[in-house]
C-alpha atoms as an extended CHARMM CRD file, in Angstrom:
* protein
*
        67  EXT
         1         1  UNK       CA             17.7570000000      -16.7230000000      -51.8850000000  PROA      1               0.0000000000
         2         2  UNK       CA             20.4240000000      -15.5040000000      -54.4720000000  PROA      2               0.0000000000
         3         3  UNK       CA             19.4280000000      -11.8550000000      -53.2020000000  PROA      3               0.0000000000
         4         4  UNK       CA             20.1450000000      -12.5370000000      -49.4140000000  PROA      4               0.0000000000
         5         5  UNK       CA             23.3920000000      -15.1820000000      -49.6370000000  PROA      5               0.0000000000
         6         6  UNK       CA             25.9190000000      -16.7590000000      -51.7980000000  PROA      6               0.0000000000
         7         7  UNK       CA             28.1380000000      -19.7400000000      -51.9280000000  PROA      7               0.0000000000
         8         8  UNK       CA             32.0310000000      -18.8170000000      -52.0840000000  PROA      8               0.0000000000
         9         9  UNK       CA             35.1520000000      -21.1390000000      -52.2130000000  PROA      9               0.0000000000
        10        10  UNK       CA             32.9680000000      -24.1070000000      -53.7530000000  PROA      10              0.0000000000
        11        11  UNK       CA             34.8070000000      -27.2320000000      -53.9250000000  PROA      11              0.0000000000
        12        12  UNK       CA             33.6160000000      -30.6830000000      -55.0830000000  PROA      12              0.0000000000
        13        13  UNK       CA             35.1530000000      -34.1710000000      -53.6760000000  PROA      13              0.0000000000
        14        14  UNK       CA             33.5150000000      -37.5230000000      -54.9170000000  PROA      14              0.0000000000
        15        15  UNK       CA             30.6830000000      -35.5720000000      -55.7320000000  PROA      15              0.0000000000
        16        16  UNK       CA             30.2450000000      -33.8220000000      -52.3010000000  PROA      16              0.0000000000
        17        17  UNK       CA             30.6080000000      -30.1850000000      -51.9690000000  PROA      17              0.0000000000
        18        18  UNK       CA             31.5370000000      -27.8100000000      -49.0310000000  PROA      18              0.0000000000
        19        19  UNK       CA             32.4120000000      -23.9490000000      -49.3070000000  PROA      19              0.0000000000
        20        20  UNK       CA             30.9420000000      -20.9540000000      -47.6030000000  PROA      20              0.0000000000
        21        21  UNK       CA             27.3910000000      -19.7250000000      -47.2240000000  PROA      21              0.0000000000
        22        22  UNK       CA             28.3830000000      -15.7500000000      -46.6770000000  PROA      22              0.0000000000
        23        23  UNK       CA             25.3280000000      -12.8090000000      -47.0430000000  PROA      23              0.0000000000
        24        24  UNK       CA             25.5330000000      -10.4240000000      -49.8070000000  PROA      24              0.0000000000
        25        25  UNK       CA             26.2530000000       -7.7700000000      -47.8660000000  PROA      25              0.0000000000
        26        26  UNK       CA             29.1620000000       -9.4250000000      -46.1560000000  PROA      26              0.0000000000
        27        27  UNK       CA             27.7180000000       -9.1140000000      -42.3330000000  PROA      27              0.0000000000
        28        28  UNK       CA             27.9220000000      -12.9910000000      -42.1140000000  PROA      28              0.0000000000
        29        29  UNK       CA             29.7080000000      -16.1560000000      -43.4000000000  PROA      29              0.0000000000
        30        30  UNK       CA             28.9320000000      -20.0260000000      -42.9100000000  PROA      30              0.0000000000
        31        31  UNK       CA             31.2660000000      -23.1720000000      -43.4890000000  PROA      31              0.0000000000
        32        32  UNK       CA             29.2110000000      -26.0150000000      -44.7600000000  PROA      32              0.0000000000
        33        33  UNK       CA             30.1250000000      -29.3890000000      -45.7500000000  PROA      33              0.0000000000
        34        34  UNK       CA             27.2580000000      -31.2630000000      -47.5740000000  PROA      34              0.0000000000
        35        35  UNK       CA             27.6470000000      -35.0920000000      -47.1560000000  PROA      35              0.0000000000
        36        36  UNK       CA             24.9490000000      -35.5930000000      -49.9760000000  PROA      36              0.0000000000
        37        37  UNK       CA             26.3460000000      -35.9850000000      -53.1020000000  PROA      37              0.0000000000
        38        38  UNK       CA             25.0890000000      -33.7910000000      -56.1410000000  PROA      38              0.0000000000
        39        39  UNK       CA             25.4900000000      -30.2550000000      -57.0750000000  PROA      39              0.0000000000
        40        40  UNK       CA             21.8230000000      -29.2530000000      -56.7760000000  PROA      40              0.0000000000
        41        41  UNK       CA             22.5380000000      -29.8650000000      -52.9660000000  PROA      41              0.0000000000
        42        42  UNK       CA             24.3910000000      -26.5090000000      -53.0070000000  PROA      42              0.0000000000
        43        43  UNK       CA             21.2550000000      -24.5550000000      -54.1430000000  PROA      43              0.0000000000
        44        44  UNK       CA             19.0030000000      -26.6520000000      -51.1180000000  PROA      44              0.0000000000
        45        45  UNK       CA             21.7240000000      -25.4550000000      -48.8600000000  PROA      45              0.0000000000
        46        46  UNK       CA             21.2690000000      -21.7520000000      -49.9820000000  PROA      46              0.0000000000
        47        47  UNK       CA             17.6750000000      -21.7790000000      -49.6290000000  PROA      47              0.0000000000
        48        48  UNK       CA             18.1600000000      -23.4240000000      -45.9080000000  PROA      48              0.0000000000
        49        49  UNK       CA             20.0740000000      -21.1680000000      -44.6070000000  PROA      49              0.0000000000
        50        50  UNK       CA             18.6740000000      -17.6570000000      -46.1530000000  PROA      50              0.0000000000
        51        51  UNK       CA             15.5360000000      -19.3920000000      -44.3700000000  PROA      51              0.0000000000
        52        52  UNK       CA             16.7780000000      -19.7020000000      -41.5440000000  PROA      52              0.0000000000
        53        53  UNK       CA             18.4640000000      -16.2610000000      -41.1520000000  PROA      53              0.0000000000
        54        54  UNK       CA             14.9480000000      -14.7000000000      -42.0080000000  PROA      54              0.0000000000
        55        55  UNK       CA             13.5430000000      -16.5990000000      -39.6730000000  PROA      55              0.0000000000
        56        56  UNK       CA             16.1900000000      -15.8920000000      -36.9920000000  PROA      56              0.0000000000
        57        57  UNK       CA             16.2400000000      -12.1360000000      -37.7560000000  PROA      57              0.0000000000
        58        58  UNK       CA             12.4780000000      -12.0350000000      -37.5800000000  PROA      58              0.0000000000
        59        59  UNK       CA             12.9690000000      -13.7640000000      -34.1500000000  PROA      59              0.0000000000
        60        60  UNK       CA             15.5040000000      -11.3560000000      -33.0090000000  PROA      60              0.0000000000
        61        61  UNK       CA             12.8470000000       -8.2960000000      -34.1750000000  PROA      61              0.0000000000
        62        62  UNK       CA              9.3950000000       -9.8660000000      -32.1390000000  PROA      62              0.0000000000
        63        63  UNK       CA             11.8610000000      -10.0290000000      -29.5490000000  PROA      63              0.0000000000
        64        64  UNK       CA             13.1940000000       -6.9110000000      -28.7400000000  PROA      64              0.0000000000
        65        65  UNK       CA             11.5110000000       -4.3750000000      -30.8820000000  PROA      65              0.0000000000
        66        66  UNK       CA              7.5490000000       -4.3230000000      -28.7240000000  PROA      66              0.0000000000
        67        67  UNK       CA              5.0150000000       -3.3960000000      -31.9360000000  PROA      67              0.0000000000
């Protein structure tokens, strides 16, 4: 997770965080507001969304690149 995305502009409010999921190599970024109070929320949010691009990249590849 750490090696695919990062969280930038990180800001807390009663315990709730939002910032910006963005890949390490700067080809996409994500606004995300978590409603759940708790930092470790921000490392769940990481790993949900690195899944999710894998997933969605791996998608895109099955797709349009015939094995």
């Amino acid at each position: 997770t750490d090696e695919q995305c990062r969280i930038e502009s990180l800001h807390s409010e009663a315990g709730c965080y939002r910032g910006v999921v963005a890949a390490r190599d700067g080809s996409w970024r994500i606004p995300v507001e978590l409603p759940l109070p708790g930092r470790f929320q921000v490392r769940n949010v990481l790993a949900v969304v690195a899944t999710a691009r894998l997933l969605a990249d791996q998608a895109i590849q099955e797709r349009y690149c015939a094995v």
